[in-house]
Amino acid sequence: MAKLKIAKYWADGCGGCDVSLLDTDAKILEVAAIADIVFWPIAVDGKYSDLEAAKPGEIDITFFNGAIHTAEHEHIAQLMREKSKIMVAYGSCACMGGIPSLANTTDRESIFETVYHLAPSNDNPRGVEPQTRTKVPEGVLSLPMLYERVKRLDECVEVDYYLPGCPPFYKRVADVIDVIASGKLPPKGSVVGAKDKALCEECPRERHEKKVKEFKRPQFAQDDGKTCLLEQGIVCVGVATRGGCEARCINANMPCRGCYGLLPEAMDQGASALSAVASIIDSNDPKEIEKVVNQIADPLGTFYRFGLPQQRVRI
Amino acid sequence: MAKITKKPDKEKIGVFLCHCGTNIAGVVDIPALAGYTRDLPGVEMVDEYKFMCSQPGQDLIKDSIKKHKLTKVIVAACSPLMHENTFRKACEEAGLNRYCFIMVNNREHNSWVTEDKALALQKAKDLIRGAVARAFWLEPLEVKEVGVNPNVLILGGGIAGIQAALDLAESGRTVYLVEREQSIGGNMAKFDKTFPTLDCAACILTPKMVSVGQHPNIKLWNYAEVDEVSGFVGNFKVKVRHKATSVNFEKCTGCGICQEKCPVKRPSEFDEGLGNRKAIYTLFAQAVPNKPVIDRVNCTYYIKGKCKVCEKFCEPKAIDFEMKDSVEEIEVGSIILATGFHLWEAGQMPELGMGKYPNVLTSLQFERMSNSSGPTLGKILLKDGREPESVAILHCTGSRDVNYHEYCSRVCCMYALKFAHLIKEKTKAHVYNFYIDMRCFGKGYEEFYHRLLEENVTFIRGKAASVTDRAENESESGKLIVMGEDTLSQKLLRLPVDMVILTNAIEPQLDAQEVARKFKISCAGGGFFLEKHPKLAPVATASDGVFIAGACQSPKDIPDTVAQGQAAASAVFALTQRGKVELEATTAIVDEELCSGCEICLSLCPYQAISHNAEKKISAINDALCKGCGTCAAACPSKAIFARHYTNQQILAELEGVLNERI
Amino acid sequence: MQAVTPYLEVTDAIMEAGGEKLKTCLQCGACTGSCPWAPVNGFSVRSMIRLSQFGLEGIEKMMWECSTCKQCEVRCPQGLPIIDVVKAARTVFSQGGLLPGPLRNVVGSLVSKGCPWGGEKEVRYDWMAGRPVPDFGPDKENLYFTCCTYAYDPRNRKVGEATVEVLNKAGLSWGVVKTGEVCCGEAVNKMGETELFGKLKDTNHKLFVDHKATSIITGSPHCYHTFTKEYPGGYKVRHISQVLADAVDSGKLKLSKSLLKKITFHDPCYLGRHNGIYDEPRAVLKAIPDAEFVEMPRNREDSLCCGGGGGKIWMEVPAGERLSDFRVQEAIDTGAQILVVDCPYCLTNFEDSRKVLNAEDKIQVMDLVELVKTVI
Amino acid sequence: MGKRYTIDPITRLEGHGRIDIFTDDDNNVTNAYLQIPQLRGFEKFCQGRPVEEVPRIVTRLCGVCPEAHHLCSAKAVDAVYGVEPPSAAKKLRELMYMAHFVHSHIAHFYALAAADFVMGPTSNPAERNILGVVGKVGLKIGGEVIKQRSNAQKVQEIIGGKATHPVCALPGGMSRPITEDERELIETMGIQAEEFAIFTLDLFQDVVLKNAAYVDVIKSPAYQLNVHNMGLVDANNKVNFYDGKVRVVDTNGKEMFKYSPKEYLDFVAEHTESFSYLKFPFLKKIGWKGLEEGQDSSVYWATPLSRLNAADGMATRRAQGHYEIFFKALGGKPVKATLATHWARLIEQLYAAERWLELVRDPEITSTELRADLTGKIPHEGVGILEAPRGTLTHHYVTDENGMVQKVNLIVGTTNNYAPISISIKKAAQGLIKKGAKVNEGVLNMVEMAFRAYDPCFSCATHSIPGRVPLIINLRDREGNILDTYKSL
């Protein structure tokens, strides 16, 4: 078998996805054995012109991480799509928007206001804001306009596989590399490197009847270290999140925030989580239920931490 | 990250448009609708008929299924509540699974509520498009049948339960009649006369009670309660706890000597606190069975460890102080709940003086007082033994009142008239009735009201505001003063009377919620048991095989209660006579590939149909118990549970169809 | 009988002005039967509501009979907010200066001076002169809000003065914002002057927010009611009786002096029925050494209105119709030597009735705080 | 005006860090601009979130240094609640953080910086990468690099739940203790980390310091920068990464001031230019004087080099030895050679490894007393400061009384260095691009070396561009026409 040509690229992300690939350690050498990395800016010097010169379909697999926040991101995504046989949305940002898409709770203007006018460390007496065009003595400098809304990769180009996680757990990345090496790829559109079952399946904690009288924020809860966090009144999104990460946050005694994304049959991760959490409130009294629900500090930012661009009802 | 979904196979859909006379066709342009429908994807044929539910209409559907080899059928007619079964059967007779059929409600949802014909046509198109889109995703479901145990459990030995028990026993069923008091009879046994005919309540009730006691097919289990119910329609298992009576009924002859000799005196609950009873006691003289029980809370022996006077005098040696509760499990196929009502304590309305002034009585207290076997032997007397010179009867005590019970208690107007009559008959007192509206709706009721008007009772159109003993002048001293406005004369009234009778609201039994949970039925607003449908299935409940009768369903008078008792009996009869029941196929099912075992669903199921499979670490649903309510499917964060016939795909396809002009 | 035609525009106007539940009235008359005014002047709330349902003449007179004591509301089987209907009727009918004369003066004074009693702004804080009244600031926990009546009315001033002493004795961290307070607006709101009320509310609310007040103590139940029910909030509000009950309960305030007297307590409508505060003042009274506490026949939820609410404190009520006269008599009949109140309107009315009834030697009327002052 | 070169203007390729170098008619560099063309808005969208969740959100500022953000955020959140974590919790945090420094510095040195030195700055770009380095130094060493970095990641994963985007810090403490087995494992790895740090320093000596040509490059004027120095120091003015006060030492090596986190607004301010989304922090007491060097300028840097310049020494034995060698070799404090930053980084790596061992051998490290009592604490406002591998990191939060975030301000490691990087680039360009000289890829890479010394991470800085900066360098004439373009994606 000829060596595969693999590319990796990021858009609006944090670089954690690249680190996750490095974290496969020895596996990365196996990758080198089966594939040539033709394009990976974090580790390999490459030329944009090479990429552009490539023929359509010349790259076998592109791992694309990060969400789409500027025209540039979209442009590269389209270019990579054209040049690649397989496009993998790598990591939560590419799959579903990720944490950068929390910016969709606000707008560009408010971000500018906060960063350039309200930040207490600002010394900006003339109220300067970044401009798309700035005249300097030597010429004109331009900046790209930010999109108003952060998008998922598959809102811009067709995606063949989704590899979720923030970042994807390196063991699952290694699994996916094995699958690629074996050549036995699942049907297009599949989620890879994650389970079809919710995180609860992997969660080592004990479960009993779920009846919650009160929701507590983690810092005020006395976690016993072994009982289902939800049962202890600590909001955990694991019930509405794909497994695959081996419940590492929960093993560190912290609740899941849903980075592996929505379950195969679910339509909206936040709605699923919310309906599950709402179902376990131990009361029939609407007033008490309202009181308990209000104890959930930040439903939007908790249940849609990673997937705002994916929610069915757009804000 | 949507799951890969398979495109549904090609379908042959037949659509049948019902005119419903002019009900639908008068508003919706049926030919235009037919033309539109014909072009929808998957639609093989479209036909229309004046009355699709008629025999020719059904034949049309059957013939078309065969002729066109239809795989799915849609009928656009009235509400599925009316004729879904009709058309399902038609489909089945033509060899098509009944779940491959959809009914579009083109009448209640459209023609009856839409004036603009163009809009009505548009809406009909939208609804049919939705049904067609959904039809692709429908799957045939298997309908299972189970046998029905002919035995019946009736909970509650009031008039409703008595009537149902007698009817069913006559039909040859074995009836377990479980009553928590030591005698059957219920509230009716406390009444004096019944309105509007003024029959003596005991005269019409006791013969039935005796029949129950004697009937070979009735197992009368008094002083017993249901601990646990499991199983499902036709196959219930019920654990009944026989409370320790401390009296061996086999040996007891009912001679009554023990009651005579017992030194303890307690206010009698049966007499609503107006008279006394002993620590060993029967409820009343005509009790069935007429055998006493020991009230262990108040019995000197149980408190202090000695006394045993009753034992000393009991010749048959029937007293058994060591008796313990015993639990017996029975198997029955159907259950009737006839648990009756509770009379609201008006103590929550302090302005009416209940509990504060001795001559303010509840309605049941008055019944007991007026009853010739009651504490005053039927005499209407004040606390000091005098006969009252004036009595006020206050209607709507805690009924029709958002602060207490929003509903009308339905019987108060009539018994208030009866009380007025009895007072007039037995005393020289003047009677005032404070009412908001006079509700006399039954057979002979208005006539009874008319009779009372002639009997010189004063009717005051206004709700009494307060009762006080604070006299402002000599003539008020020693009286109860009722304040209220006569709204018709627009005068504020200050009425000094000797006695005040309240018409306390009728409430569900205090443990109604608990009983509902045990039998997996629901409670409606106000806490009364919820029937399956107020008009179409008034004695059935959401739990198949469990029926309700009498005041546990809503406040009602004796004629209605007896009628419902018989209705419940006939429903049970029909069920047991058939001998088999179909289990609803539209149950929920767990996808084992998707269930993570988070156990969210477990505590949510109102029918306790879900259990945790410890081996597979996932949830499992018992088909026979599941009612397909969908609560678990909605809550399941994995969407690993889906409700058959209402899958997400089906619902979304229908929505998509309704909302999207192009499907 | 003269035939009339319903004037439903008026009905609509009343419904729009806050009486939207008007039509749910069953006309059962429980309200009239409960109303303390009905027996003395024949006022029928039900009748007023009926007329309102048709927009007929007569509302405009009847509506001023109500002192918003809430007795009817608690008994209304339909849960109709009757006071809102009265208020709405007043809003509709008093537009264009149709207020009864005495109330016009009140409104004028509120507009120009921010107080209903005609007192100048400058003298509002005079009562504090020479008294240890701390300034409210960031270092203080509680802001004490001075009711206009305590500030301007000579009899009521004594209550304010007692309050200073008692709060200091209890070691409470408190202070007064000694500029910018205006009337809480409760009465004028019930008089239907919603716009004026809005202005007063905004002024005080801004004062609270500007001073970062998180906890407010009021002497008058009317201020308490308005701050908790009508103001935007953001601060905890306590009535002085709650503060005293707390201080007594926690031992911060010791009631150490003996009081060999029989005392009774009158529940002000706005403390009791409107806000459910019944136990706190009683707890304080029962903690007074040696005092014998007796209840009047009409107590707690059944308490008889003094007749001063809803603007009626400024209106002339003919002799024989004054509720306070009946109430003081009721107190005398219990054998009590002191009638304790904790509302400036009740205090004012009862002091008047004492004189009218020539009962000045039979019974004393004291505010709760005044009485507490004498036993610490 | 000369010829107009138009090199395929890939105008849509605009999301990368971009350097525009303007030349005059004689092809002399007149100015150079570094533009950062993106912004993500964490400061805004963290508003309304519960403050305890912020440490779990801000990790996504940067997947390369998430521990820095997690722990800095945790410190700020502690301050918001006005609590100090128990000492075991602090030690556990610092232990994780030392592993993070080791991981980060290894990654930077071997994956990014070493290529320039080991392969040569003008070597074939196709080989100028980590694989080239491994090829040259040997596969065994390559394997060791991977192993050591991996070990450091493992330690962070044990303590933090995940190495990339840890979750362990709660207001006032840590969520989970470590077991004795875990402690032993971490100790074993620490011993190796220390050895490897020594090895790397030796390697640096061999390939860089013993090569006169490279030393010339390091000392060449194009790579000198005369600005103030910032760094976190402990009570003894020794370098500290997790805790202490920020010390600023001027261009002459004299202490200008020292401040604690909550005072930061008195000492640092940020200047905005319309051509970039990134702000320029500067010393507030001096005031913004533009992109200028010198004692009078308010520009400072916050890098491994500045940290060494700003401190009086290292708190561990072996690192202190190298600290002394370092300043002796480079002519005393403060060192102004940009490229010496690489060396400073390796000394820090050694310090981190030594401190790692100290902490893991502390008997308290397996304690389960990890949470401060929050009862009765009303959250309000807090500032956290620590040293990220790429510079001093400041997180500042204000919350309502329920601990819901109302304001967030961030001054991130690399942001501190925006002004010095800009000046360094301009100087390098002016030094390297001369009249008549052919501008080739190698020359432009040498411009980029000035930039790379800072290990700039604009993922953090603008909370925008992830990972190492992909660059476009445009060479423009006075009219702004692009003469030449160099792109590294």
mmCIF file with all atom_site columns, N, CA and C in Angstrom, chain C residues 178-206:
data_model
loop_
_atom_site.group_PDB
_atom_site.id
_atom_site.type_symbol
_atom_site.label_atom_id
_atom_site.label_alt_id
_atom_site.label_comp_id
_atom_site.label_asym_id
_atom_site.label_entity_id
_atom_site.label_seq_id
_atom_site.pdbx_PDB_ins_code
_atom_site.Cartn_x
_atom_site.Cartn_y
_atom_site.Cartn_z
_atom_site.occupancy
_atom_site.B_iso_or_equiv
_atom_site.pdbx_formal_charge
_atom_site.auth_seq_id
_atom_site.auth_comp_id
_atom_site.auth_asym_id
_atom_site.auth_atom_id
_atom_site.pdbx_PDB_model_num
ATOM 1  N N  . LYS C 1 178 ? -29.846 61.411 55.813 1.00 0.00 ? 178 LYS C N  1
ATOM 2  C CA . LYS C 1 178 ? -30.512 62.594 56.350 1.00 0.00 ? 178 LYS C CA 1
ATOM 3  C C  . LYS C 1 178 ? -30.818 63.648 55.305 1.00 0.00 ? 178 LYS C C  1
ATOM 4  N N  . THR C 1 179 ? -31.010 63.206 54.104 1.00 0.00 ? 179 THR C N  1
ATOM 5  C CA . THR C 1 179 ? -31.436 64.146 53.083 1.00 0.00 ? 179 THR C CA 1
ATOM 6  C C  . THR C 1 179 ? -32.055 63.354 51.940 1.00 0.00 ? 179 THR C C  1
ATOM 7  N N  . GLY C 1 180 ? -33.088 63.911 51.352 1.00 0.00 ? 180 GLY C N  1
ATOM 8  C CA . GLY C 1 180 ? -33.586 63.326 50.109 1.00 0.00 ? 180 GLY C CA 1
ATOM 9  C C  . GLY C 1 180 ? -34.710 62.317 50.241 1.00 0.00 ? 180 GLY C C  1
ATOM 10 N N  . GLU C 1 181 ? -35.048 61.887 51.478 1.00 0.00 ? 181 GLU C N  1
ATOM 11 C CA . GLU C 1 181 ? -36.161 60.950 51.607 1.00 0.00 ? 181 GLU C CA 1
ATOM 12 C C  . GLU C 1 181 ? -37.470 61.646 51.251 1.00 0.00 ? 181 GLU C C  1
ATOM 13 N N  . VAL C 1 182 ? -38.368 60.896 50.636 1.00 0.00 ? 182 VAL C N  1
ATOM 14 C CA . VAL C 1 182 ? -39.731 61.395 50.453 1.00 0.00 ? 182 VAL C CA 1
ATOM 15 C C  . VAL C 1 182 ? -40.686 60.324 50.945 1.00 0.00 ? 182 VAL C C  1
ATOM 16 N N  . CYS C 1 183 ? -41.985 60.662 50.933 1.00 0.00 ? 183 CYS C N  1
ATOM 17 C CA . CYS C 1 183 ? -43.008 59.712 51.375 1.00 0.00 ? 183 CYS C CA 1
ATOM 18 C C  . CYS C 1 183 ? -42.900 58.429 50.571 1.00 0.00 ? 183 CYS C C  1
ATOM 19 N N  . CYS C 1 184 ? -43.124 57.277 51.233 1.00 0.00 ? 184 CYS C N  1
ATOM 20 C CA . CYS C 1 184 ? -43.049 55.991 50.538 1.00 0.00 ? 184 CYS C CA 1
ATOM 21 C C  . CYS C 1 184 ? -44.103 55.898 49.456 1.00 0.00 ? 184 CYS C C  1
ATOM 22 N N  . GLY C 1 185 ? -45.201 56.644 49.614 1.00 0.00 ? 185 GLY C N  1
ATOM 23 C CA . GLY C 1 185 ? -46.208 56.708 48.553 1.00 0.00 ? 185 GLY C CA 1
ATOM 24 C C  . GLY C 1 185 ? -47.324 55.700 48.676 1.00 0.00 ? 185 GLY C C  1
ATOM 25 N N  . GLU C 1 186 ? -47.331 54.941 49.755 1.00 0.00 ? 186 GLU C N  1
ATOM 26 C CA . GLU C 1 186 ? -48.337 53.877 49.869 1.00 0.00 ? 186 GLU C CA 1
ATOM 27 C C  . GLU C 1 186 ? -49.755 54.432 49.756 1.00 0.00 ? 186 GLU C C  1
ATOM 28 N N  . ALA C 1 187 ? -50.037 55.453 50.537 1.00 0.00 ? 187 ALA C N  1
ATOM 29 C CA . ALA C 1 187 ? -51.405 55.953 50.579 1.00 0.00 ? 187 ALA C CA 1
ATOM 30 C C  . ALA C 1 187 ? -51.823 56.553 49.247 1.00 0.00 ? 187 ALA C C  1
ATOM 31 N N  . VAL C 1 188 ? -50.915 57.317 48.654 1.00 0.00 ? 188 VAL C N  1
ATOM 32 C CA . VAL C 1 188 ? -51.271 57.993 47.421 1.00 0.00 ? 188 VAL C CA 1
ATOM 33 C C  . VAL C 1 188 ? -51.444 56.979 46.290 1.00 0.00 ? 188 VAL C C  1
ATOM 34 N N  . ASN C 1 189 ? -50.750 55.870 46.409 1.00 0.00 ? 189 ASN C N  1
ATOM 35 C CA . ASN C 1 189 ? -50.919 54.792 45.439 1.00 0.00 ? 189 ASN C CA 1
ATOM 36 C C  . ASN C 1 189 ? -52.317 54.215 45.560 1.00 0.00 ? 189 ASN C C  1
ATOM 37 N N  . LYS C 1 190 ? -52.758 53.981 46.792 1.00 0.00 ? 190 LYS C N  1
ATOM 38 C CA . LYS C 1 190 ? -54.100 53.438 46.998 1.00 0.00 ? 190 LYS C CA 1
ATOM 39 C C  . LYS C 1 190 ? -55.160 54.464 46.635 1.00 0.00 ? 190 LYS C C  1
ATOM 40 N N  . MET C 1 191 ? -54.762 55.746 46.622 1.00 0.00 ? 191 MET C N  1
ATOM 41 C CA . MET C 1 191 ? -55.712 56.781 46.230 1.00 0.00 ? 191 MET C CA 1
ATOM 42 C C  . MET C 1 191 ? -55.854 56.837 44.715 1.00 0.00 ? 191 MET C C  1
ATOM 43 N N  . GLY C 1 192 ? -55.099 56.008 44.019 1.00 0.00 ? 192 GLY C N  1
ATOM 44 C CA . GLY C 1 192 ? -55.224 55.946 42.566 1.00 0.00 ? 192 GLY C CA 1
ATOM 45 C C  . GLY C 1 192 ? -54.294 56.876 41.828 1.00 0.00 ? 192 GLY C C  1
ATOM 46 N N  . GLU C 1 193 ? -53.459 57.600 42.578 1.00 0.00 ? 193 GLU C N  1
ATOM 47 C CA . GLU C 1 193 ? -52.525 58.533 41.931 1.00 0.00 ? 193 GLU C CA 1
ATOM 48 C C  . GLU C 1 193 ? -51.254 57.779 41.569 1.00 0.00 ? 193 GLU C C  1
ATOM 49 N N  . THR C 1 194 ? -51.347 56.949 40.551 1.00 0.00 ? 194 THR C N  1
ATOM 50 C CA . THR C 1 194 ? -50.233 56.049 40.274 1.00 0.00 ? 194 THR C CA 1
ATOM 51 C C  . THR C 1 194 ? -49.003 56.783 39.737 1.00 0.00 ? 194 THR C C  1
ATOM 52 N N  . GLU C 1 195 ? -49.251 57.853 39.003 1.00 0.00 ? 195 GLU C N  1
ATOM 53 C CA . GLU C 1 195 ? -48.109 58.555 38.429 1.00 0.00 ? 195 GLU C CA 1
ATOM 54 C C  . GLU C 1 195 ? -47.264 59.211 39.532 1.00 0.00 ? 195 GLU C C  1
ATOM 55 N N  . LEU C 1 196 ? -47.967 59.888 40.415 1.00 0.00 ? 196 LEU C N  1
ATOM 56 C CA . LEU C 1 196 ? -47.276 60.526 41.533 1.00 0.00 ? 196 LEU C CA 1
ATOM 57 C C  . LEU C 1 196 ? -46.559 59.477 42.373 1.00 0.00 ? 196 LEU C C  1
ATOM 58 N N  . PHE C 1 197 ? -47.248 58.357 42.573 1.00 0.00 ? 197 PHE C N  1
ATOM 59 C CA . PHE C 1 197 ? -46.616 57.278 43.320 1.00 0.00 ? 197 PHE C CA 1
ATOM 60 C C  . PHE C 1 197 ? -45.311 56.843 42.658 1.00 0.00 ? 197 PHE C C  1
ATOM 61 N N  . GLY C 1 198 ? -45.377 56.713 41.325 1.00 0.00 ? 198 GLY C N  1
ATOM 62 C CA . GLY C 1 198 ? -44.184 56.299 40.585 1.00 0.00 ? 198 GLY C CA 1
ATOM 63 C C  . GLY C 1 198 ? -43.007 57.222 40.851 1.00 0.00 ? 198 GLY C C  1
ATOM 64 N N  . LYS C 1 199 ? -43.284 58.520 40.902 1.00 0.00 ? 199 LYS C N  1
ATOM 65 C CA . LYS C 1 199 ? -42.194 59.475 41.120 1.00 0.00 ? 199 LYS C CA 1
ATOM 66 C C  . LYS C 1 199 ? -41.591 59.315 42.518 1.00 0.00 ? 199 LYS C C  1
ATOM 67 N N  . LEU C 1 200 ? -42.465 59.176 43.511 1.00 0.00 ? 200 LEU C N  1
ATOM 68 C CA . LEU C 1 200 ? -41.985 59.002 44.883 1.00 0.00 ? 200 LEU C CA 1
ATOM 69 C C  . LEU C 1 200 ? -41.161 57.725 44.991 1.00 0.00 ? 200 LEU C C  1
ATOM 70 N N  . LYS C 1 201 ? -41.678 56.689 44.362 1.00 0.00 ? 201 LYS C N  1
ATOM 71 C CA . LYS C 1 201 ? -41.003 55.395 44.396 1.00 0.00 ? 201 LYS C CA 1
ATOM 72 C C  . LYS C 1 201 ? -39.599 55.529 43.787 1.00 0.00 ? 201 LYS C C  1
ATOM 73 N N  . ASP C 1 202 ? -39.541 56.179 42.617 1.00 0.00 ? 202 ASP C N  1
ATOM 74 C CA . ASP C 1 202 ? -38.245 56.311 41.952 1.00 0.00 ? 202 ASP C CA 1
ATOM 75 C C  . ASP C 1 202 ? -37.257 57.073 42.821 1.00 0.00 ? 202 ASP C C  1
ATOM 76 N N  . THR C 1 203 ? -37.758 58.125 43.464 1.00 0.00 ? 203 THR C N  1
ATOM 77 C CA . THR C 1 203 ? -36.869 58.945 44.291 1.00 0.00 ? 203 THR C CA 1
ATOM 78 C C  . THR C 1 203 ? -36.273 58.121 45.438 1.00 0.00 ? 203 THR C C  1
ATOM 79 N N  . ASN C 1 204 ? -37.148 57.433 46.154 1.00 0.00 ? 204 ASN C N  1
ATOM 80 C CA . ASN C 1 204 ? -36.646 56.652 47.288 1.00 0.00 ? 204 ASN C CA 1
ATOM 81 C C  . ASN C 1 204 ? -35.780 55.496 46.829 1.00 0.00 ? 204 ASN C C  1
ATOM 82 N N  . HIS C 1 205 ? -36.226 54.838 45.755 1.00 0.00 ? 205 HIS C N  1
ATOM 83 C CA . HIS C 1 205 ? -35.455 53.676 45.291 1.00 0.00 ? 205 HIS C CA 1
ATOM 84 C C  . HIS C 1 205 ? -34.039 54.112 44.908 1.00 0.00 ? 205 HIS C C  1
ATOM 85 N N  . LYS C 1 206 ? -33.967 55.256 44.235 1.00 0.00 ? 206 LYS C N  1
ATOM 86 C CA . LYS C 1 206 ? -32.656 55.761 43.821 1.00 0.00 ? 206 LYS C CA 1
ATOM 87 C C  . LYS C 1 206 ? -31.804 56.068 45.066 1.00 0.00 ? 206 LYS C C  1
#
